[in-house]
Coordinates of C-alpha atoms in Angstrom, one line a residue:
M18 CA -13.6 31.2 -36.9
K19 CA -12.5 29.6 -40.1
L20 CA -15.8 30.2 -42.0
E21 CA -14.2 29.0 -45.3
A22 CA -14.2 25.5 -43.8
V23 CA -18.0 25.5 -43.1
Y24 CA -20.1 23.6 -45.6
H25 CA -23.7 22.6 -45.9
R26 CA -26.3 21.9 -48.7
P27 CA -29.7 20.4 -48.5
K28 CA -30.3 16.7 -49.5
Q29 CA -27.8 14.0 -50.1
N30 CA -25.8 13.3 -46.9
W31 CA -26.2 16.8 -45.5
C32 CA -30.0 17.0 -44.9
Y33 CA -31.9 13.8 -45.6
M34 CA -35.0 11.9 -44.5
Y35 CA -34.0 9.0 -42.2
D36 CA -37.5 7.7 -41.6
V37 CA -41.0 8.9 -42.3
N38 CA -40.9 11.5 -39.5
T39 CA -37.2 12.3 -39.0
V40 CA -34.7 14.4 -40.8
H41 CA -31.0 14.4 -40.1
I42 CA -29.2 17.7 -40.6
R43 CA -25.5 18.0 -40.8
I44 CA -22.9 20.8 -41.2
R45 CA -19.1 20.7 -41.6
A46 CA -16.7 23.0 -39.7
K47 CA -12.9 23.2 -39.2
R48 CA -11.8 20.6 -36.6
G49 CA -12.0 22.1 -33.1
D50 CA -13.1 25.5 -34.4
M51 CA -16.7 25.6 -33.0
Q52 CA -17.7 25.4 -29.4
S53 CA -21.4 24.8 -30.3
I54 CA -23.7 24.8 -33.3
H55 CA -27.4 25.0 -33.3
V56 CA -29.8 24.5 -36.2
F57 CA -32.9 26.7 -36.0
I58 CA -35.8 24.9 -37.6
A59 CA -39.2 26.3 -38.5
D60 CA -42.3 25.8 -40.6
K61 CA -42.3 28.4 -43.4
Y62 CA -46.0 29.0 -43.0
E63 CA -45.7 29.5 -39.2
F64 CA -42.2 30.8 -39.0
E65 CA -42.3 33.0 -35.9
S66 CA -44.3 30.7 -33.7
S67 CA -42.5 27.5 -34.8
L68 CA -38.9 28.7 -34.8
T69 CA -36.9 26.3 -32.5
P70 CA -33.2 26.0 -31.8
V71 CA -31.9 22.4 -31.8
P72 CA -28.4 21.7 -30.4
M73 CA -26.1 19.8 -32.8
R74 CA -23.3 17.3 -31.8
V75 CA -20.1 16.3 -33.4
F76 CA -20.7 12.7 -34.6
A77 CA -17.4 12.3 -36.6
S78 CA -14.1 14.1 -37.1
D79 CA -11.4 13.6 -39.6
A80 CA -8.0 15.2 -40.2
L81 CA -9.5 18.6 -41.1
F82 CA -13.1 18.8 -40.1
D83 CA -15.7 18.2 -37.5
Y84 CA -19.1 16.9 -38.7
W85 CA -22.0 18.1 -36.7
E86 CA -25.5 16.5 -36.7
A87 CA -29.0 16.9 -35.3
A88 CA -32.1 14.8 -35.7
V89 CA -35.3 16.8 -36.1
R90 CA -39.0 15.8 -36.5
P91 CA -40.9 18.5 -38.5
P92 CA -44.5 18.4 -37.2
N93 CA -45.9 19.3 -40.6
S94 CA -43.5 17.3 -42.8
R95 CA -41.8 20.4 -44.2
L96 CA -38.8 22.3 -42.9
Q97 CA -36.9 25.5 -43.2
Y98 CA -33.7 26.1 -41.2
Y99 CA -30.5 28.1 -40.6
F100 CA -27.5 27.6 -38.4
G101 CA -26.0 29.5 -35.5
M102 CA -22.3 28.8 -34.8
T103 CA -20.4 29.9 -31.7
S104 CA -16.7 30.1 -31.1
G105 CA -15.6 32.0 -28.0
P106 CA -17.5 35.3 -27.7
R107 CA -18.5 35.2 -31.4
T108 CA -21.7 33.8 -32.9
V109 CA -22.3 33.7 -36.6
Y110 CA -25.4 32.7 -38.5
M111 CA -25.6 30.9 -41.8
N112 CA -28.3 30.5 -44.4
E113 CA -28.3 30.0 -48.2
N114 CA -27.1 33.6 -48.6
G115 CA -24.0 33.1 -46.5
F116 CA -22.9 34.3 -43.1
S117 CA -24.1 37.2 -40.9
R118 CA -23.7 38.5 -37.4
K119 CA -27.5 38.6 -36.9
P120 CA -30.1 35.8 -37.3
P121 CA -32.1 35.9 -40.5
N122 CA -35.2 38.1 -40.5
G123 CA -37.9 36.0 -42.0
V124 CA -37.9 33.1 -44.3
A125 CA -36.0 34.5 -47.3
G126 CA -32.8 32.8 -47.9
L127 CA -33.3 29.9 -45.5
F128 CA -32.3 26.3 -46.3
E129 CA -35.3 24.2 -47.1
Y130 CA -36.5 20.7 -47.1
P131 CA -39.8 21.4 -48.9
F132 CA -41.7 18.3 -48.0
L133 CA -41.0 14.8 -46.6
H134 CA -41.9 12.4 -49.3
Y135 CA -40.9 9.0 -48.0
S136 CA -40.7 7.6 -51.5
D137 CA -37.6 9.9 -52.0
A138 CA -35.8 8.3 -49.0
L139 CA -33.4 5.4 -49.2
Q140 CA -35.4 2.4 -48.1
A141 CA -33.0 -0.5 -47.9
P142 CA -34.6 -3.8 -46.6
D143 CA -34.6 -4.0 -42.8
W144 CA -33.2 -7.5 -42.9
V145 CA -29.8 -6.2 -44.2
K146 CA -29.1 -4.6 -40.8
E147 CA -29.1 -8.2 -39.5
A148 CA -27.2 -9.7 -42.4
V149 CA -23.9 -11.6 -42.4
F150 CA -23.0 -12.3 -46.0
Y151 CA -20.9 -15.2 -47.3
Q152 CA -19.5 -15.0 -50.8
I153 CA -19.3 -18.2 -52.8
F154 CA -17.5 -18.7 -56.1
P155 CA -19.6 -21.7 -57.4
D156 CA -17.0 -23.6 -59.3
R157 CA -14.7 -23.7 -56.2
F158 CA -17.1 -24.3 -53.3
A159 CA -18.2 -28.0 -53.5
N160 CA -18.9 -30.6 -56.2
G161 CA -22.2 -32.1 -55.4
D162 CA -23.1 -33.6 -58.8
P163 CA -20.1 -35.0 -60.8
A164 CA -22.5 -35.8 -63.7
N165 CA -22.6 -32.1 -64.7
D166 CA -18.8 -31.6 -64.6
P167 CA -17.5 -29.8 -67.7
D168 CA -15.0 -31.5 -70.0
G169 CA -11.5 -31.3 -68.5
T170 CA -12.6 -30.9 -64.9
E171 CA -9.5 -31.2 -62.7
P172 CA -9.2 -33.0 -59.4
W173 CA -10.6 -31.0 -56.4
G174 CA -7.9 -29.0 -54.8
E175 CA -5.4 -28.7 -57.6
M176 CA -3.8 -25.4 -58.5
P177 CA -6.3 -22.9 -60.0
T178 CA -5.6 -21.1 -63.3
P179 CA -7.6 -18.4 -65.1
S180 CA -9.2 -21.1 -67.3
N181 CA -9.5 -24.4 -65.4
F182 CA -12.6 -25.9 -63.9
F183 CA -13.1 -28.0 -60.7
G184 CA -16.8 -29.0 -60.9
G185 CA -18.3 -27.0 -58.1
D186 CA -22.0 -26.6 -58.5
L187 CA -25.3 -25.7 -56.8
Q188 CA -25.9 -29.1 -55.4
G189 CA -22.5 -28.8 -53.6
V190 CA -23.8 -25.7 -51.9
I191 CA -27.0 -27.5 -50.9
D192 CA -24.9 -30.3 -49.4
H193 CA -22.9 -27.9 -47.2
L194 CA -25.6 -25.6 -45.9
D195 CA -25.0 -27.0 -42.4
H196 CA -21.5 -25.4 -42.4
L197 CA -23.0 -22.0 -43.2
S198 CA -25.8 -22.4 -40.6
V199 CA -23.3 -23.3 -37.8
L200 CA -21.1 -20.4 -38.8
G201 CA -24.0 -18.0 -38.5
I202 CA -24.4 -17.0 -42.1
N203 CA -27.8 -15.7 -43.1
V204 CA -27.1 -14.5 -46.7
I205 CA -25.2 -16.2 -49.5
Y206 CA -23.8 -14.0 -52.2
F207 CA -23.0 -16.0 -55.4
T208 CA -20.8 -14.8 -58.1
P209 CA -22.6 -15.4 -61.5
V210 CA -24.4 -18.7 -62.0
F211 CA -25.7 -18.0 -65.5
E212 CA -24.5 -19.8 -68.6
A213 CA -21.1 -18.6 -69.8
T214 CA -17.8 -19.9 -71.1
T215 CA -15.4 -19.0 -68.3
N216 CA -15.1 -20.4 -64.8
H217 CA -16.0 -17.0 -63.3
K218 CA -19.1 -16.6 -65.5
Y219 CA -18.9 -12.8 -65.9
D220 CA -19.2 -13.3 -69.7
T221 CA -22.9 -14.1 -69.8
R222 CA -24.2 -16.2 -72.7
D223 CA -27.8 -16.5 -71.5
Y224 CA -29.2 -14.3 -68.7
M225 CA -32.2 -16.6 -68.3
K226 CA -30.4 -19.9 -67.7
V227 CA -28.2 -21.4 -65.0
D228 CA -25.0 -22.7 -66.5
P229 CA -25.3 -26.5 -67.0
Q230 CA -22.1 -27.1 -65.1
F231 CA -23.8 -25.7 -62.0
G232 CA -27.2 -27.4 -62.5
T233 CA -30.5 -26.1 -63.8
N234 CA -33.0 -23.3 -63.1
E235 CA -34.9 -25.8 -61.0
T236 CA -31.7 -26.6 -59.0
M237 CA -31.4 -23.0 -58.2
K238 CA -35.0 -22.8 -57.1
Q239 CA -34.4 -25.8 -54.8
L240 CA -31.3 -24.2 -53.4
V241 CA -33.2 -21.0 -52.7
E242 CA -36.0 -22.9 -51.0
A243 CA -33.4 -24.9 -48.9
C244 CA -31.7 -21.7 -47.9
H245 CA -35.0 -20.0 -47.0
A246 CA -35.9 -23.0 -44.8
R247 CA -32.8 -22.2 -42.8
G248 CA -33.3 -18.5 -42.6
I249 CA -30.6 -17.8 -45.3
R250 CA -31.2 -15.4 -48.1
V251 CA -29.7 -15.6 -51.6
L252 CA -28.0 -12.8 -53.5
L253 CA -27.3 -13.3 -57.2
D254 CA -24.6 -11.6 -59.3
A255 CA -25.4 -10.2 -62.8
V256 CA -23.5 -8.3 -65.4
F257 CA -25.7 -5.8 -67.2
N258 CA -22.8 -3.6 -68.3
H259 CA -21.6 -6.2 -70.8
S260 CA -22.5 -9.6 -72.1
G261 CA -20.2 -12.4 -73.1
G262 CA -18.8 -12.9 -76.6
T263 CA -21.1 -15.9 -77.1
F264 CA -24.3 -14.0 -76.3
A265 CA -26.6 -14.7 -79.3
P266 CA -27.3 -11.1 -80.3
F267 CA -23.6 -10.3 -80.3
L268 CA -22.8 -13.3 -82.5
D269 CA -25.4 -12.1 -84.9
V270 CA -23.7 -8.7 -85.0
V271 CA -20.3 -10.3 -85.7
K272 CA -21.9 -12.4 -88.5
N273 CA -24.2 -9.8 -90.1
G274 CA -22.6 -6.5 -89.2
E275 CA -24.7 -3.4 -90.0
C276 CA -27.5 -5.7 -91.3
S277 CA -27.9 -7.3 -87.9
P278 CA -31.2 -6.4 -86.1
Y279 CA -29.0 -6.3 -82.9
K280 CA -26.4 -3.8 -84.2
D281 CA -27.7 -1.1 -81.8
W282 CA -27.7 -3.5 -78.8
F283 CA -24.0 -2.7 -78.5
H284 CA -21.6 0.2 -78.8
I285 CA -20.0 -0.5 -82.2
K286 CA -17.4 2.0 -83.1
Q287 CA -16.6 0.5 -86.5
F288 CA -18.0 -2.4 -88.5
P289 CA -17.2 -5.2 -88.8
A290 CA -17.2 -6.0 -85.1
L291 CA -13.6 -7.3 -84.9
V292 CA -10.4 -7.0 -83.0
H293 CA -7.9 -4.6 -84.5
S294 CA -4.3 -4.3 -83.2
G295 CA -5.3 -6.0 -80.0
K296 CA -8.4 -3.9 -79.3
P297 CA -12.0 -4.5 -80.4
S298 CA -13.8 -2.2 -82.7
Y299 CA -16.6 -1.9 -80.2
H300 CA -16.8 -0.8 -76.6
A301 CA -16.1 -3.6 -74.2
F302 CA -15.2 -4.2 -70.5
A303 CA -11.5 -3.2 -70.1
F304 CA -10.9 -3.8 -73.9
E305 CA -11.8 -7.5 -73.4
P306 CA -13.1 -8.7 -76.8
H307 CA -15.2 -11.4 -75.2
M308 CA -17.1 -8.9 -73.0
P309 CA -18.9 -6.4 -75.4
K310 CA -20.6 -3.5 -73.7
L311 CA -24.4 -3.5 -73.8
N312 CA -26.4 -0.4 -74.9
T313 CA -28.6 -0.3 -71.8
Q314 CA -30.4 2.8 -73.3
H315 CA -31.8 0.7 -76.1
P316 CA -35.4 -0.3 -75.4
E317 CA -35.0 -3.9 -76.5
V318 CA -31.8 -4.4 -74.5
K319 CA -33.5 -2.8 -71.5
A320 CA -36.6 -5.0 -71.8
Y321 CA -34.5 -8.2 -72.0
L322 CA -32.3 -7.4 -69.0
L323 CA -35.2 -6.1 -66.9
E324 CA -37.1 -9.3 -67.6
A325 CA -34.1 -11.3 -66.3
A326 CA -34.0 -9.1 -63.2
R327 CA -37.6 -9.8 -62.6
Y328 CA -37.5 -13.5 -63.3
W329 CA -34.8 -14.6 -60.9
I330 CA -36.4 -12.6 -58.1
E331 CA -40.1 -13.4 -58.7
D332 CA -40.0 -16.8 -60.2
I333 CA -36.9 -18.4 -58.6
G334 CA -37.2 -16.5 -55.3
A335 CA -33.8 -14.9 -55.0
D336 CA -33.5 -12.1 -52.5
G337 CA -31.5 -9.5 -54.4
W338 CA -28.8 -8.6 -56.9
R339 CA -25.2 -7.8 -56.8
L340 CA -24.5 -5.8 -60.0
D341 CA -21.1 -6.0 -61.6
V342 CA -19.4 -2.9 -63.1
A343 CA -22.4 -0.9 -61.9
N344 CA -20.8 2.5 -62.3
E345 CA -20.4 2.1 -66.1
V346 CA -24.2 1.7 -66.6
D347 CA -26.5 4.7 -67.1
H348 CA -28.4 6.0 -64.1
R349 CA -31.8 5.8 -66.0
F350 CA -31.4 2.1 -66.4
W351 CA -30.7 1.6 -62.7
R352 CA -33.8 3.6 -61.8
D353 CA -36.0 1.4 -64.0
F354 CA -34.2 -1.7 -62.7
R355 CA -35.0 -0.7 -59.1
D356 CA -38.7 -0.2 -60.0
V357 CA -38.9 -3.7 -61.6
V358 CA -37.0 -5.5 -58.8
K359 CA -38.8 -3.8 -55.9
K360 CA -42.2 -4.6 -57.6
A361 CA -41.2 -8.2 -57.7
N362 CA -40.1 -8.2 -54.1
K363 CA -40.1 -5.0 -52.1
D364 CA -37.6 -6.5 -49.7
A365 CA -35.0 -7.4 -52.4
Y366 CA -31.5 -6.0 -51.8
I367 CA -29.8 -4.1 -54.7
L368 CA -26.0 -3.9 -54.3
G369 CA -23.9 -2.1 -56.9
E370 CA -20.2 -2.8 -57.5
V371 CA -18.7 0.7 -57.1
W372 CA -15.2 1.2 -55.8
H373 CA -15.3 4.9 -55.1
D374 CA -17.6 7.6 -53.6
S375 CA -21.1 6.5 -54.5
M376 CA -23.6 9.1 -53.2
M377 CA -25.1 9.6 -56.7
W378 CA -26.3 5.9 -56.7
L379 CA -27.5 6.0 -53.0
Q380 CA -30.3 8.5 -53.0
G381 CA -33.2 6.1 -52.8
D382 CA -33.8 5.7 -56.6
Q383 CA -31.1 3.2 -57.6
F384 CA -29.1 1.0 -55.2
D385 CA -29.6 0.0 -51.6
A386 CA -25.8 -0.2 -51.1
V387 CA -22.5 -0.5 -52.9
T388 CA -19.4 -2.6 -52.3
N389 CA -17.7 -0.5 -49.6
Y390 CA -14.1 -0.6 -50.9
P391 CA -13.2 2.7 -49.1
F392 CA -13.9 0.8 -45.8
T393 CA -12.0 -2.2 -47.2
N394 CA -8.9 -0.2 -48.0
A395 CA -8.8 1.7 -44.7
V396 CA -9.0 -1.5 -42.7
L397 CA -6.4 -3.3 -44.8
D398 CA -4.1 -0.3 -44.8
F399 CA -4.1 -0.2 -41.0
F400 CA -4.2 -3.8 -40.0
A401 CA -2.8 -5.8 -42.9
R402 CA -0.6 -3.5 -45.1
R403 CA 0.4 -1.3 -42.1
T404 CA 0.8 1.7 -44.3
I405 CA -1.1 4.1 -42.0
Q406 CA -1.2 4.8 -38.2
A407 CA -4.1 4.8 -35.9
D408 CA -4.9 8.5 -36.3
E409 CA -5.1 8.3 -40.1
F410 CA -7.3 5.1 -39.8
H411 CA -9.6 7.1 -37.5
N412 CA -9.7 10.0 -39.9
R413 CA -10.5 7.8 -42.9
I414 CA -13.2 5.8 -41.2
N415 CA -14.9 8.9 -39.8
A416 CA -14.7 10.7 -43.2
Q417 CA -16.6 7.7 -44.6
L418 CA -19.2 7.9 -41.8
A419 CA -19.8 11.5 -42.7
A420 CA -19.9 10.9 -46.5
Y421 CA -23.2 9.0 -46.3
P422 CA -26.6 9.1 -44.6
Q423 CA -27.1 6.8 -41.6
S424 CA -29.5 4.7 -43.6
V425 CA -26.7 4.1 -46.2
R426 CA -24.2 3.1 -43.4
E427 CA -26.7 0.6 -42.0
A428 CA -27.1 -1.2 -45.3
A429 CA -23.4 -1.0 -46.4
F430 CA -21.7 -4.1 -47.8
N431 CA -18.4 -4.3 -45.9
L432 CA -15.9 -6.7 -47.4
L433 CA -12.2 -7.4 -46.7
D434 CA -11.5 -9.7 -49.6
S435 CA -13.2 -11.3 -52.6
H436 CA -12.7 -13.2 -55.8
D437 CA -11.1 -10.0 -57.1
T438 CA -8.5 -9.5 -54.4
P439 CA -5.8 -11.5 -52.5
R440 CA -7.3 -13.3 -49.5
L441 CA -7.4 -11.7 -46.1
L442 CA -4.9 -14.1 -44.5
T443 CA -2.4 -13.5 -47.3
L444 CA -2.8 -9.8 -47.0
C445 CA -2.0 -10.1 -43.3
R446 CA 1.2 -11.9 -44.2
N447 CA -0.2 -15.2 -42.9
N448 CA -0.4 -13.6 -39.4
K449 CA -3.6 -15.1 -38.0
A450 CA -3.7 -12.7 -35.0
V451 CA -3.7 -9.7 -37.4
M452 CA -6.3 -11.3 -39.5
K453 CA -8.5 -11.6 -36.4
L454 CA -8.2 -7.9 -35.7
A455 CA -9.2 -6.9 -39.2
A456 CA -12.2 -9.4 -39.1
L457 CA -13.2 -8.3 -35.6
F458 CA -13.4 -4.6 -36.8
Q459 CA -15.4 -5.7 -39.8
L460 CA -17.8 -7.7 -37.6
T461 CA -18.3 -5.0 -35.1
F462 CA -18.7 -2.0 -37.5
P463 CA -21.9 -0.5 -38.9
G464 CA -23.1 -2.2 -42.1
A465 CA -23.3 -5.8 -43.2
P466 CA -20.1 -7.8 -43.2
C467 CA -19.2 -10.2 -46.0
I468 CA -16.9 -13.2 -45.5
Y469 CA -15.2 -14.7 -48.5
Y470 CA -15.6 -18.5 -48.6
G471 CA -12.8 -20.3 -46.8
D472 CA -11.5 -17.3 -44.9
E473 CA -13.1 -18.8 -41.8
I474 CA -11.0 -21.9 -42.0
G475 CA -7.7 -20.2 -42.8
M476 CA -7.5 -20.4 -46.5
S477 CA -4.8 -18.2 -48.1
G478 CA -4.2 -17.0 -51.6
A479 CA -2.6 -14.2 -53.6
G480 CA -4.5 -12.4 -56.4
D481 CA -6.6 -14.0 -59.1
P482 CA -6.5 -17.0 -59.8
D483 CA -4.8 -17.9 -56.5
C484 CA -7.6 -16.4 -54.4
R485 CA -10.1 -18.7 -56.1
K486 CA -8.8 -22.0 -54.7
C487 CA -11.1 -25.0 -54.0
M488 CA -12.8 -24.9 -50.6
E489 CA -11.1 -27.2 -48.1
W490 CA -13.5 -29.6 -46.6
E491 CA -11.2 -32.0 -44.8
P492 CA -11.5 -31.0 -41.1
A493 CA -7.8 -31.9 -40.5
K494 CA -6.8 -29.3 -43.0
Q495 CA -9.1 -26.6 -41.6
D496 CA -8.1 -24.1 -38.9
R497 CA -10.8 -25.0 -36.4
E498 CA -9.7 -22.4 -33.9
L499 CA -10.1 -19.6 -36.5
L500 CA -13.5 -21.1 -37.4
E501 CA -14.5 -20.9 -33.8
F502 CA -13.4 -17.2 -33.7
Y503 CA -15.6 -16.4 -36.6
R504 CA -18.5 -18.4 -35.2
T505 CA -18.5 -16.8 -31.8
T506 CA -17.9 -13.3 -33.1
I507 CA -20.8 -13.6 -35.6
A508 CA -23.0 -14.9 -32.8
L509 CA -22.1 -11.9 -30.6
R510 CA -23.0 -9.5 -33.4
K511 CA -26.3 -11.3 -34.0
T512 CA -27.2 -11.3 -30.3
Y513 CA -26.6 -7.6 -29.6
A514 CA -28.3 -4.9 -31.7
A515 CA -25.7 -2.4 -30.4
L516 CA -23.1 -4.2 -32.6
R517 CA -25.3 -3.8 -35.7
T518 CA -27.3 -0.6 -35.5
G519 CA -25.8 1.2 -32.4
T520 CA -23.8 4.4 -32.5
F521 CA -20.1 4.2 -33.4
R522 CA -17.4 6.3 -31.8
F523 CA -13.7 6.1 -31.5
L524 CA -12.4 6.5 -28.0
Q525 CA -8.7 6.2 -28.8
A526 CA -6.8 6.3 -32.2
E527 CA -3.6 8.2 -31.8
K528 CA -0.5 8.7 -33.9
K529 CA 2.4 6.4 -32.8
N530 CA 0.0 4.4 -30.6
P531 CA -1.2 1.2 -32.2
V532 CA -3.9 0.5 -29.6
I533 CA -7.3 1.6 -30.8
A534 CA -10.6 1.6 -28.9
Y535 CA -14.1 2.3 -30.0
E536 CA -17.6 1.9 -28.7
R537 CA -20.9 0.7 -30.1
E538 CA -24.0 1.7 -28.1
D539 CA -27.7 1.5 -28.1
E540 CA -30.4 2.1 -25.5
R541 CA -29.7 -1.3 -23.8
Y542 CA -25.9 -2.0 -24.1
R543 CA -22.6 -0.3 -24.6
F544 CA -19.7 -2.2 -26.1
L545 CA -16.0 -1.3 -25.8
I546 CA -13.7 -3.0 -28.3
V547 CA -10.0 -2.5 -27.8
M548 CA -7.3 -3.8 -30.2
N549 CA -3.5 -3.8 -30.1
N550 CA -2.2 -3.7 -33.6
D551 CA 1.4 -4.2 -32.7
A552 CA 3.9 -6.9 -31.9
K553 CA 4.5 -5.4 -28.5
E554 CA 2.3 -5.3 -25.4
G555 CA -0.2 -2.4 -25.4
V556 CA -2.1 -0.5 -22.7
F557 CA -5.5 1.2 -22.7
Q558 CA -7.0 3.3 -19.9
L559 CA -10.5 2.2 -19.3
P560 CA -13.0 5.1 -19.5
E561 CA -14.9 3.8 -16.4
P562 CA -13.8 1.6 -13.5
R563 CA -13.2 -2.0 -14.2
T564 CA -16.2 -3.1 -12.2
H565 CA -18.4 -1.4 -14.8
W566 CA -17.4 -3.9 -17.5
N567 CA -18.0 -7.5 -18.3
D568 CA -16.2 -9.7 -20.8
A569 CA -18.4 -10.0 -23.8
L570 CA -17.2 -13.5 -24.9
S571 CA -16.8 -15.3 -21.6
G572 CA -19.6 -13.6 -19.8
G573 CA -17.7 -13.3 -16.6
N574 CA -16.6 -10.2 -14.7
F575 CA -13.5 -8.6 -16.3
V576 CA -10.6 -7.8 -14.1
A577 CA -7.9 -5.5 -15.4
A578 CA -4.3 -6.2 -14.9
H579 CA -3.4 -2.9 -13.2
A580 CA -6.2 -1.0 -11.6
D581 CA -8.3 0.5 -14.5
E582 CA -5.7 -0.2 -17.2
L583 CA -6.3 -2.9 -19.8
I584 CA -3.1 -4.7 -20.8
L585 CA -3.3 -6.3 -24.2
P586 CA -0.8 -8.9 -25.6
P587 CA 0.8 -8.4 -29.0
Y588 CA -2.0 -8.3 -31.6
G589 CA -4.5 -8.9 -28.8
Y590 CA -8.0 -7.6 -28.4
K591 CA -10.7 -7.4 -25.8
I592 CA -14.5 -7.0 -26.2
L593 CA -16.2 -5.6 -23.1
F594 CA -19.8 -4.6 -22.5
S595 CA -22.0 -2.8 -20.0
N596 CA -25.7 -2.8 -19.6
Q597 CA -25.4 0.8 -18.4
P598 CA -25.3 2.8 -21.7
G599 CA -25.0 6.6 -21.7
L600 CA -22.3 7.0 -19.1

């Protein structure tokens, strides 16, 4: 036994409340080291009579470790527990005091979940489990009202630059909601729509006002109502880490210095608030002088921003927030933010932009989810960049599954590209077949997928600003076959709960074998997804006879090419399903 590899601690992703009655308990061990692990659970006030062994299962493995899990339902909403681990003839027990050859005698030293307070659990909105997001960069989606075009607006479809404008607006989105409905989208995520000077609007001038080039607050309310009538929710983007350089309080600080009543609204290192040797004399986003960092611990700043958070949810009807640079804002602000937003709409979705491990923001008191860039990079490294093989892809995905509670996985925001990155097709070297594999994995993986506008019709683009091209609306210039792929795959995901909230398990992901296979399963259906990430033909041995499976897309009986082997063409895939789960 490699006991030095064993790890557990209560709370976070190791022992957490999944629902009002259920606790998930996990423990880590060296990969392949343990034959079995049991968690012994008890009520500390009835220890002897309530002590019960519960078998655990390996739910994920990475390069070094197995992650074991059990779901338990404490009858009195409190829990004490220890572990028993067996390898060969040896059994070792573990509690907070360490390891022993004999089980603990009494309650001293046991791990504990003192009481199940559901208010402590992560309670993301249930609708996110059904969500398919679509990201829109408003200036580049559609121009529905030329009357509000800013000065110097360029013809639609010209080359984007960091500073030019094309006249996209909220009315343009309203005019093209049919496209989103047919595609199967049920949530739109907008990059910022608030008044600002740039085309991207991450330099906010007024947090309470839609930028005039996009329309008015009333236009936004009309858009939200039109979306809701179609079953589409709306997610807004806000920057509470920093404002824009034209934000009125900051302009007052620049003008009046230490005499400004707003001097403590920002992090001024030295007055006057100017740029010295290329860097500002105040904290700013990435040293950008036009993006001064807000002091979110200041009560007046907090009151102003929290009122904006409330207004767009309660008065305009938006369904949630995507929060830019969320990891650079203090945790206390986000706790207050959650209270305000959830009071305005308990089903609002709070999504933080965090590019790294995010457990500290996902414990039920701050965000419902974060931008899942570890997922993004694993998928792109395997399918698009081709810098890792299937076994490492397996290990990285499973490590992510183990890093968070199941409730976090179910609400995760899974993206493959955005306004901040090159487009998916370009990352895949313009190989549409490879792009389909990456998108298929995204659309059949736990969590909510997000499609960047135009990906579904084959738009390409390198990094900013090339990834922010105008949407192509001429059918002759759209990839209609790719659009149909997205439409049918989204419809499949929305039809079968197993593809949204079912269990996930790799069946094949081997070094030097580019064919991967994984299953999604619930109590009704079992799906088998097989992908060949190679320019050569691939083979997969079906886990059950061919008569067990149906083709998920055509609905007809699937017939393998050779007995129970599945032959896949270069960069090909197959989605099979069975209504006999649990085999």
